[in-house]
PDB file of C-alpha atoms and ligand atoms in Angstrom:
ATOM      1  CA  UNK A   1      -6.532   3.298   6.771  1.00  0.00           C
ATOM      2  CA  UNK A   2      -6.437   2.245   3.023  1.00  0.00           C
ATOM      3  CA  UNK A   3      -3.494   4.084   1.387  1.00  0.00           C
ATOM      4  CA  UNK A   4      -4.876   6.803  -0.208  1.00  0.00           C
ATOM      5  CA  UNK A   5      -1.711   8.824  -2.328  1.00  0.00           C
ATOM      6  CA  UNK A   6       1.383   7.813  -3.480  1.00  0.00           C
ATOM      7  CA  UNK A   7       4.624  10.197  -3.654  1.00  0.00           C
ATOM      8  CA  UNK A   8       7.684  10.382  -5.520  1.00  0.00           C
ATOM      9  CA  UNK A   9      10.777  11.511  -3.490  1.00  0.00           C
ATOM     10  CA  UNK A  10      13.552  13.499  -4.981  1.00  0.00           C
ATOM     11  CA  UNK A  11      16.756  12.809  -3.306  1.00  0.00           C
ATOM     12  CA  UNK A  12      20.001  14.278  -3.589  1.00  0.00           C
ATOM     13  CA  UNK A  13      22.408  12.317  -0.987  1.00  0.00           C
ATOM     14  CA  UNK A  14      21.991  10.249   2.018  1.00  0.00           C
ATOM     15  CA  UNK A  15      18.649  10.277   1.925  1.00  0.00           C
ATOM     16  CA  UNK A  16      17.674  10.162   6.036  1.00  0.00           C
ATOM     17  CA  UNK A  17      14.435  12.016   4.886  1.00  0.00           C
ATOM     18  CA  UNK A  18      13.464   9.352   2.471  1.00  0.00           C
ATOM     19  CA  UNK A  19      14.385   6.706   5.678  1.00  0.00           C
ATOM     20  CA  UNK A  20      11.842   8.805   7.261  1.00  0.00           C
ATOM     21  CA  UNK A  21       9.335   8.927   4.962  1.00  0.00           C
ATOM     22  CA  UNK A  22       9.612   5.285   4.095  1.00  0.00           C
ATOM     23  CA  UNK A  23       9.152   4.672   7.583  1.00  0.00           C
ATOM     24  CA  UNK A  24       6.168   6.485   8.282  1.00  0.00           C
ATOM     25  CA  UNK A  25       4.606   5.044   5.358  1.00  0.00           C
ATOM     26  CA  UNK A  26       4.918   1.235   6.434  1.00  0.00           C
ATOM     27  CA  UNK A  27       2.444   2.305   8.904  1.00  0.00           C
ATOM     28  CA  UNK A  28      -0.641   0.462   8.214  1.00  0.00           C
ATOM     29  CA  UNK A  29      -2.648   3.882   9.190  1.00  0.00           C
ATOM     30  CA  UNK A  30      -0.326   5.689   6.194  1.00  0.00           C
ATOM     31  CA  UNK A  31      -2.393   8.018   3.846  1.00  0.00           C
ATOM     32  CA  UNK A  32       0.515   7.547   1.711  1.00  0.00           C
ATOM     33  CA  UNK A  33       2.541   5.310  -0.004  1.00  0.00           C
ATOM     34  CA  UNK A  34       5.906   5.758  -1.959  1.00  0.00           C
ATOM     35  CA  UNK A  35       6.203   4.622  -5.173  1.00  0.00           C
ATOM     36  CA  UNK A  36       9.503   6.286  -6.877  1.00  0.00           C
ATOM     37  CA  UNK A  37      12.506   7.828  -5.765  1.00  0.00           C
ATOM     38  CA  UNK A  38      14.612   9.502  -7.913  1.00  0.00           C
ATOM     39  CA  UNK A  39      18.167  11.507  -7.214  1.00  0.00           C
ATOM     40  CA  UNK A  40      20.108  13.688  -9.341  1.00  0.00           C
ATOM     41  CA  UNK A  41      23.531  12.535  -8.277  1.00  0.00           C
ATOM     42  CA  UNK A  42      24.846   9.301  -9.062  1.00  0.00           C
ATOM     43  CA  UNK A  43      25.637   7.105  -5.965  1.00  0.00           C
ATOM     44  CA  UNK A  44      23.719   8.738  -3.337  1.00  0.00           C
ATOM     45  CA  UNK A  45      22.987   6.360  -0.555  1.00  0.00           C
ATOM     46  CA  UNK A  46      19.317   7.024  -0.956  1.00  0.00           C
ATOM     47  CA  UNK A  47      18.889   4.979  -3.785  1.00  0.00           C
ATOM     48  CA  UNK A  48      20.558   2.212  -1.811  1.00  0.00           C
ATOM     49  CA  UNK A  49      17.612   3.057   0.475  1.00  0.00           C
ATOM     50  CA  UNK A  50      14.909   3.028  -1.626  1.00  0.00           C
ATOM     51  CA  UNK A  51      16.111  -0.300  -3.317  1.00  0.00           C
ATOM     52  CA  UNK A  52      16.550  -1.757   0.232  1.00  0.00           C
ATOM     53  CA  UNK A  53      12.571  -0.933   0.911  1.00  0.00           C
ATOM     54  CA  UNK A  54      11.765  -2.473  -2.706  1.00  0.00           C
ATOM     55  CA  UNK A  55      10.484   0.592  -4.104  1.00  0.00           C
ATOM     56  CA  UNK A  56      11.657   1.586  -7.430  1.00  0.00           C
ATOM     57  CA  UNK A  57      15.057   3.912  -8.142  1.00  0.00           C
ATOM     58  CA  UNK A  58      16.467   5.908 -10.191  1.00  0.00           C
ATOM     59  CA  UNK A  59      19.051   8.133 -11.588  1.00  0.00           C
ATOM     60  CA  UNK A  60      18.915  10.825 -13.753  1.00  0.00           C
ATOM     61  CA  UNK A  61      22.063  12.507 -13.575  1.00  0.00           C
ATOM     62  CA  UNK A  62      21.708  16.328 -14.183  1.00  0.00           C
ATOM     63  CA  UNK A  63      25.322  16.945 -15.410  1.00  0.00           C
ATOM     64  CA  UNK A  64      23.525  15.206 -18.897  1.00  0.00           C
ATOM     65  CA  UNK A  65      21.594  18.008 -19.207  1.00  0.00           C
ATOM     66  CA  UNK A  66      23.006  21.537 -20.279  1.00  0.00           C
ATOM     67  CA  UNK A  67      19.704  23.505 -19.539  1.00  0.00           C
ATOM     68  CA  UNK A  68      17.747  23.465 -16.058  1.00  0.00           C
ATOM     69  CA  UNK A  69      14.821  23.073 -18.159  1.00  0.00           C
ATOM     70  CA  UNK A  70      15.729  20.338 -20.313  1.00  0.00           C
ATOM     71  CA  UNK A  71      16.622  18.052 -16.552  1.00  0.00           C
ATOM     72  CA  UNK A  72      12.940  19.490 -15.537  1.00  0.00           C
ATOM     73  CA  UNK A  73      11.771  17.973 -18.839  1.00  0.00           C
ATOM     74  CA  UNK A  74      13.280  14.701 -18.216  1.00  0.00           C
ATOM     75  CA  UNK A  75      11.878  14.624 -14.742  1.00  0.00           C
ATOM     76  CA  UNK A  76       8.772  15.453 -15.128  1.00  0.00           C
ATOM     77  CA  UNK A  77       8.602  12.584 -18.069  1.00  0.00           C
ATOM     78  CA  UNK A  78       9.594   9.611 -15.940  1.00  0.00           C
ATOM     79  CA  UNK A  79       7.053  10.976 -13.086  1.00  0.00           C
ATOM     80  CA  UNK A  80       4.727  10.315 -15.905  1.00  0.00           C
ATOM     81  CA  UNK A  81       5.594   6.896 -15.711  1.00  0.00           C
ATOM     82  CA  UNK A  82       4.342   6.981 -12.522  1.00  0.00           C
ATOM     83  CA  UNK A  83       1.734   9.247 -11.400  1.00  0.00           C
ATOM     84  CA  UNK A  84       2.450  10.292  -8.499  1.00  0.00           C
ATOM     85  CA  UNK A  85       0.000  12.056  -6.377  1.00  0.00           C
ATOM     86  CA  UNK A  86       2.238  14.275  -4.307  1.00  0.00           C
ATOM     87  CA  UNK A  87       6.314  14.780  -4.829  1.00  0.00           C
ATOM     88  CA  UNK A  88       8.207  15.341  -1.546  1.00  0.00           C
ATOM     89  CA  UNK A  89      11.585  17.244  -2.116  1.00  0.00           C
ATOM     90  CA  UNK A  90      13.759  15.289   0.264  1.00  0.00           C
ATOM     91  CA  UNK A  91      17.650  17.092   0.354  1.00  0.00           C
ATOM     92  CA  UNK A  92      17.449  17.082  -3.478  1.00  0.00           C
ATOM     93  CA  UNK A  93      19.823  19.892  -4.316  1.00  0.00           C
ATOM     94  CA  UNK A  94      18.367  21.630  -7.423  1.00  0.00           C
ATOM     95  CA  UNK A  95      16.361  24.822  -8.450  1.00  0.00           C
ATOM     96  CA  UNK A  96      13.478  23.560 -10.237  1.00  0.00           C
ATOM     97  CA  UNK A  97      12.028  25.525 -13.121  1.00  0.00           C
ATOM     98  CA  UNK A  98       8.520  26.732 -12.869  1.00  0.00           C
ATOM     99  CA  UNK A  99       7.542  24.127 -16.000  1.00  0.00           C
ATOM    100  CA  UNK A 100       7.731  21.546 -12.633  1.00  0.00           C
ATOM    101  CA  UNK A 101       6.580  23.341  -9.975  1.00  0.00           C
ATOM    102  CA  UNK A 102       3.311  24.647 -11.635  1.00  0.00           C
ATOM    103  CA  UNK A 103       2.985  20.956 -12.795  1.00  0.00           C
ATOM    104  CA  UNK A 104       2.671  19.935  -8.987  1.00  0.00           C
ATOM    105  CA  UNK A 105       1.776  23.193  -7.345  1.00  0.00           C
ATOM    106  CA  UNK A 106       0.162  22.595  -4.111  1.00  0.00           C
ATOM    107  CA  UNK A 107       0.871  18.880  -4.512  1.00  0.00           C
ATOM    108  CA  UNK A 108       4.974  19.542  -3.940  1.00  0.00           C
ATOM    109  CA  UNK A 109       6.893  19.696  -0.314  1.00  0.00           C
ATOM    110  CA  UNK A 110      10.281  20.617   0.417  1.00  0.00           C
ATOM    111  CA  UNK A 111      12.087  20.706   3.838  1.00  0.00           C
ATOM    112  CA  UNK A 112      14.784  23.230   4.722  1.00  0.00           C
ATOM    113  CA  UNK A 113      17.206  23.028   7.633  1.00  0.00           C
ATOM    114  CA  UNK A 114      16.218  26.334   8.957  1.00  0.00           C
ATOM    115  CA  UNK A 115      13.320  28.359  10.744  1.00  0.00           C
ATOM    116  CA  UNK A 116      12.584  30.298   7.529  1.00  0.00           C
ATOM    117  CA  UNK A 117      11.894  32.921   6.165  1.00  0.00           C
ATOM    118  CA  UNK A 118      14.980  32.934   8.399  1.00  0.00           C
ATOM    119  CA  UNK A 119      18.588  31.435   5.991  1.00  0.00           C
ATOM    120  CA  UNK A 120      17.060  30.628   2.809  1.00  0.00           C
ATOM    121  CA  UNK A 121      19.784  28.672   0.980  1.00  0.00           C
ATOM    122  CA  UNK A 122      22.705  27.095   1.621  1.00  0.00           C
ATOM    123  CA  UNK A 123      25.271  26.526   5.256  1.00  0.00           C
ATOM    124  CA  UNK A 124      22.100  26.834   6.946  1.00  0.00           C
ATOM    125  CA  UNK A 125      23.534  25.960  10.176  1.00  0.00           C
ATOM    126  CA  UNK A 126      26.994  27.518   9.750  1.00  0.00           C
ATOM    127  CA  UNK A 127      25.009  30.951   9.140  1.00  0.00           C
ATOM    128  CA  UNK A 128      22.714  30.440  12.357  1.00  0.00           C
ATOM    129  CA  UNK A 129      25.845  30.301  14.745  1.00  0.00           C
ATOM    130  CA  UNK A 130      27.598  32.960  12.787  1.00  0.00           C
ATOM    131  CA  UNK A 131      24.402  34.900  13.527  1.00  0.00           C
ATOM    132  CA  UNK A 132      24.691  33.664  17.598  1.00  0.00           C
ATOM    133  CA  UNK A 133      21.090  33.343  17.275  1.00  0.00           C
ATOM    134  CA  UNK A 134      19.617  31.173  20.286  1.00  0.00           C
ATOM    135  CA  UNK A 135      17.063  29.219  17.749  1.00  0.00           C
ATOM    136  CA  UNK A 136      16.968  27.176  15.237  1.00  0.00           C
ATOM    137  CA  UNK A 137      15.279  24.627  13.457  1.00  0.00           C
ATOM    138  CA  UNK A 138      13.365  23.103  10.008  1.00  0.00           C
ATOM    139  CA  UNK A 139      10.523  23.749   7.881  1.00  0.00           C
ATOM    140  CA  UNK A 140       8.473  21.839   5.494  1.00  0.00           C
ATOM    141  CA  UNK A 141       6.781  24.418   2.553  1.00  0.00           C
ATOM    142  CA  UNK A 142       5.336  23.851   0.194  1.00  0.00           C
ATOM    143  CA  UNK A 143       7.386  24.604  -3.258  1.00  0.00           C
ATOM    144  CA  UNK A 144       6.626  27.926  -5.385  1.00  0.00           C
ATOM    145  CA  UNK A 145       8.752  29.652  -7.698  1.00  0.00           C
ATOM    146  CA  UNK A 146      11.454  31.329  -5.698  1.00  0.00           C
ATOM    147  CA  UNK A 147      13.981  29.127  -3.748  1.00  0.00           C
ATOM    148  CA  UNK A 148      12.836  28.284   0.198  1.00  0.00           C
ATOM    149  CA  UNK A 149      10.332  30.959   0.206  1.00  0.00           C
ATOM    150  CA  UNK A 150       6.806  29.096  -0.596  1.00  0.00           C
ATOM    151  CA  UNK A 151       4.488  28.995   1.941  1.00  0.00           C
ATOM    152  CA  UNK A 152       5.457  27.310   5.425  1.00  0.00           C
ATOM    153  CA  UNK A 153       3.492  24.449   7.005  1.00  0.00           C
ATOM    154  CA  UNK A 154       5.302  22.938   9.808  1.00  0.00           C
ATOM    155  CA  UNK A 155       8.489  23.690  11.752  1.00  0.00           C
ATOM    156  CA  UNK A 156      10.538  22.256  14.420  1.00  0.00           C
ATOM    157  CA  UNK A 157      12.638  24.216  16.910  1.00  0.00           C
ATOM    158  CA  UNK A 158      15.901  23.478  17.833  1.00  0.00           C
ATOM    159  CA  UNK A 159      17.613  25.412  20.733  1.00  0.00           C
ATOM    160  CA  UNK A 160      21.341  26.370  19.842  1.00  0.00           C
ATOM    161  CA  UNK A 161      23.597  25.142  22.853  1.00  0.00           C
ATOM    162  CA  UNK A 162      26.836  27.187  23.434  1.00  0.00           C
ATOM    163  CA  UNK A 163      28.592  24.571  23.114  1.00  0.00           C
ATOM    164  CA  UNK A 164      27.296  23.682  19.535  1.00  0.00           C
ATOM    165  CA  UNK A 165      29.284  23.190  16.205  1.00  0.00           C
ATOM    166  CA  UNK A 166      28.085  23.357  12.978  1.00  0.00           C
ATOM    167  CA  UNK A 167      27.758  19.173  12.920  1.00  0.00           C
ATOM    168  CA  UNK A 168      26.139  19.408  16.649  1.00  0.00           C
ATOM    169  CA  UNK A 169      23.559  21.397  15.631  1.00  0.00           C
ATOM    170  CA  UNK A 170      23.156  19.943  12.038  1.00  0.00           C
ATOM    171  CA  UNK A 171      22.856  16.309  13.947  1.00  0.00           C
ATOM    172  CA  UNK A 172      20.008  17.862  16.115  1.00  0.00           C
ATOM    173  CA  UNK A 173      18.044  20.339  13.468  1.00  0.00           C
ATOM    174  CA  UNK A 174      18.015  16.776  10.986  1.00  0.00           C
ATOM    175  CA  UNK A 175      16.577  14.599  13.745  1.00  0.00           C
ATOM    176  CA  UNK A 176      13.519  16.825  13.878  1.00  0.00           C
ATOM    177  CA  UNK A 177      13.574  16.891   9.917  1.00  0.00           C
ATOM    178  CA  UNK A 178      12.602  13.063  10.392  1.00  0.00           C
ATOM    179  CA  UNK A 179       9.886  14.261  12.893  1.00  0.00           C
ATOM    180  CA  UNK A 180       8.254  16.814  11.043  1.00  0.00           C
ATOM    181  CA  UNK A 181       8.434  15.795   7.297  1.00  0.00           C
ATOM    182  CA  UNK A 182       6.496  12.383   7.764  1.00  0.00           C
ATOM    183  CA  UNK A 183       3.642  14.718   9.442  1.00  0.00           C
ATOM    184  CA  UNK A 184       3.294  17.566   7.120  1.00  0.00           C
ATOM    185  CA  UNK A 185       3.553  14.711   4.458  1.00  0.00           C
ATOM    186  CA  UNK A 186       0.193  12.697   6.069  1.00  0.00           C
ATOM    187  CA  UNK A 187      -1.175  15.800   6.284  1.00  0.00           C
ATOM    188  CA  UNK A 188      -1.271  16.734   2.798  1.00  0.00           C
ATOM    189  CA  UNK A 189      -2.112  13.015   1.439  1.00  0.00           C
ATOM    190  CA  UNK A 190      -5.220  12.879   4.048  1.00  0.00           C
ATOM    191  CA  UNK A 191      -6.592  16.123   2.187  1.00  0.00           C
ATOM    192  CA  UNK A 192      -6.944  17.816   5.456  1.00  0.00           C
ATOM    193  CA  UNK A 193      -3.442  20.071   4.616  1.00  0.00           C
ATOM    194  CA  UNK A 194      -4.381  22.012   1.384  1.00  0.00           C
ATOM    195  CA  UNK A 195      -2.770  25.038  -0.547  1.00  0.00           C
ATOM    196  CA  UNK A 196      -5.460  27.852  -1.577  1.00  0.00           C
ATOM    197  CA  UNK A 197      -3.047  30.425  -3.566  1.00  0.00           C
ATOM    198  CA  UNK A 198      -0.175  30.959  -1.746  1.00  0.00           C
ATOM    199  CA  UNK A 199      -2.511  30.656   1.575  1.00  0.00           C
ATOM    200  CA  UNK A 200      -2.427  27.102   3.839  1.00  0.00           C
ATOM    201  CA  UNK A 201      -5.374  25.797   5.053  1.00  0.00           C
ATOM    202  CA  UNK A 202      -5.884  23.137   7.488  1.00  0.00           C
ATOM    203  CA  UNK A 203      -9.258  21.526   8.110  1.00  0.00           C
ATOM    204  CA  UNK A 204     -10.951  24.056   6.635  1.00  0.00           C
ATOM    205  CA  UNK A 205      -9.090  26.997   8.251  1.00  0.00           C
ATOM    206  CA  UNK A 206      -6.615  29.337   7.220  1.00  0.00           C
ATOM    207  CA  UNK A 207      -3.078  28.906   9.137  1.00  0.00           C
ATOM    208  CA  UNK A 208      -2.164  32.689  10.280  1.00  0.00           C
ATOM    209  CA  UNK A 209       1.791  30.573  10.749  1.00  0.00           C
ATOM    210  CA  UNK A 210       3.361  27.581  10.805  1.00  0.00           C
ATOM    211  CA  UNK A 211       2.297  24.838  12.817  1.00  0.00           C
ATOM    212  CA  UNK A 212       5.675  24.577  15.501  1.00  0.00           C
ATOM    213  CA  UNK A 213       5.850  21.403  16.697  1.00  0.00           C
TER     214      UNK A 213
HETATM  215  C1  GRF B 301      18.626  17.907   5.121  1.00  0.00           C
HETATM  216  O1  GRF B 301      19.156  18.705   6.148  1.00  0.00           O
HETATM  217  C2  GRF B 301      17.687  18.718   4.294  1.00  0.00           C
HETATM  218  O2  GRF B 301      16.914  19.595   5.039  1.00  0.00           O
HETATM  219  C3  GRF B 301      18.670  19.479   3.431  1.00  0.00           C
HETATM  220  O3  GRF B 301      19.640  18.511   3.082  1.00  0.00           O
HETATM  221  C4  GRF B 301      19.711  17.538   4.099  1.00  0.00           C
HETATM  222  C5  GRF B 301      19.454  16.218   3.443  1.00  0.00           C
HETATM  223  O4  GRF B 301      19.584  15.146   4.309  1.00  0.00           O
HETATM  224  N1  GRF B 301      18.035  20.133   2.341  1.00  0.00           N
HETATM  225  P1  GRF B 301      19.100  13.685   3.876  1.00  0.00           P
HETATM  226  O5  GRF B 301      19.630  13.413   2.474  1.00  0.00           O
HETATM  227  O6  GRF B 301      17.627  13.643   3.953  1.00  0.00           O
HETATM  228  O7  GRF B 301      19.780  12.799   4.886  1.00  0.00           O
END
């Protein structure tokens, strides 16, 4: 298959989301291709990644900018450099303003460490066990307006062992990240995942809930 989109990935930190992406996309049957990464934070060992996979990197540090929608600004104008097709949120740990999100509405993933609408925000895993709830897992939504509530397109369960610590269950819940991310992401870029309003469709149909994998 002839690549048919190209993403930018936002990245706050290790980036093992990014690996995962990156991986998936040297696929020769990719719909999609990477062609920027950019973090927030200084040092974070997904640029190191990116770099390593010879696509281009960069920093723009958000502790330069005093207002949320000034960094959104900033963003959105090296994007423009770029063009991507589709933006994958990849553990990039910011709010975005709705300036951004309504600039790539329905064209903008994020993935969450948790079965929402189930522990929105941070400590997802922490919370879960503090809960004693017997499930857990990831989502990948796509982005609206209000923080890990858009609308939900794939998840991945992972059971909770009794045994489990936070970093246990963290190691497990992030494997299945890797899983799930690279599929919603060909999804999307084939055209057959699409956003109508705050509904998802999938070939044509309406998705009543997530796809679990
Ligand atoms: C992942 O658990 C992601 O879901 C969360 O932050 C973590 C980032 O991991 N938002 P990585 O940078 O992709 O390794």
């Amino acid at each position: 298959m002839t690549v048919a989109r190209s993403a930018a990935v936002l990245i706050s930190g290790g980036g093992s989301n990014l690996q995962a992406l990156i991986d998936a996309s040297r696929d020769a049957e990719s719909p999609y291709a990477i062609s920027m990464v950019i973090s927030n934070r200084n040092g974070a060992a997904g640029l190191e990644r990116a770099k390593r996979a010879g696509i281009p990197a960069k920093c723009i540090p958000h502790n330069d900018f005093e207002r949320r929608e000034d960094y959104d600004a900033a963003l959105l104008e090296v994007l423009a450099t770029d063009l991507p097709d589709l933006v994958f949120l990849a553990g990039f740990m910011r709010i975005l303003t709705p300036v951004f999100i309504n600039r790539y509405y329905g064209r903008l993933l994020n993935i969450h460490p948790s079965l929402l609408p189930a522990f929105p925000g941070l400590n997802t895993h922490r919370r879960v066990l503090a809960a004693g709830d017997s499930m857990h897992g990831c989502t990948v939504h796509f982005v609206s307006a209000e923080l890990d509530s858009g609308p939900a397109i794939v998840q991945g369960c992972v059971p909770v062992a009794a045994e489990d610590t936070e970093t246990s269950l963290a190691a497990r819940v992030l494997k299945v990240e890797h899983e799930i991310y690279p599929y919603a992401a060909s999804l999307l870029a084939t055209g057959r995942l699409e956003l109508r309003g705050d509904s998802v469709w999938l070939d044509g149909r309406q998705l009543a809930e997530p796809i679990r994998l």
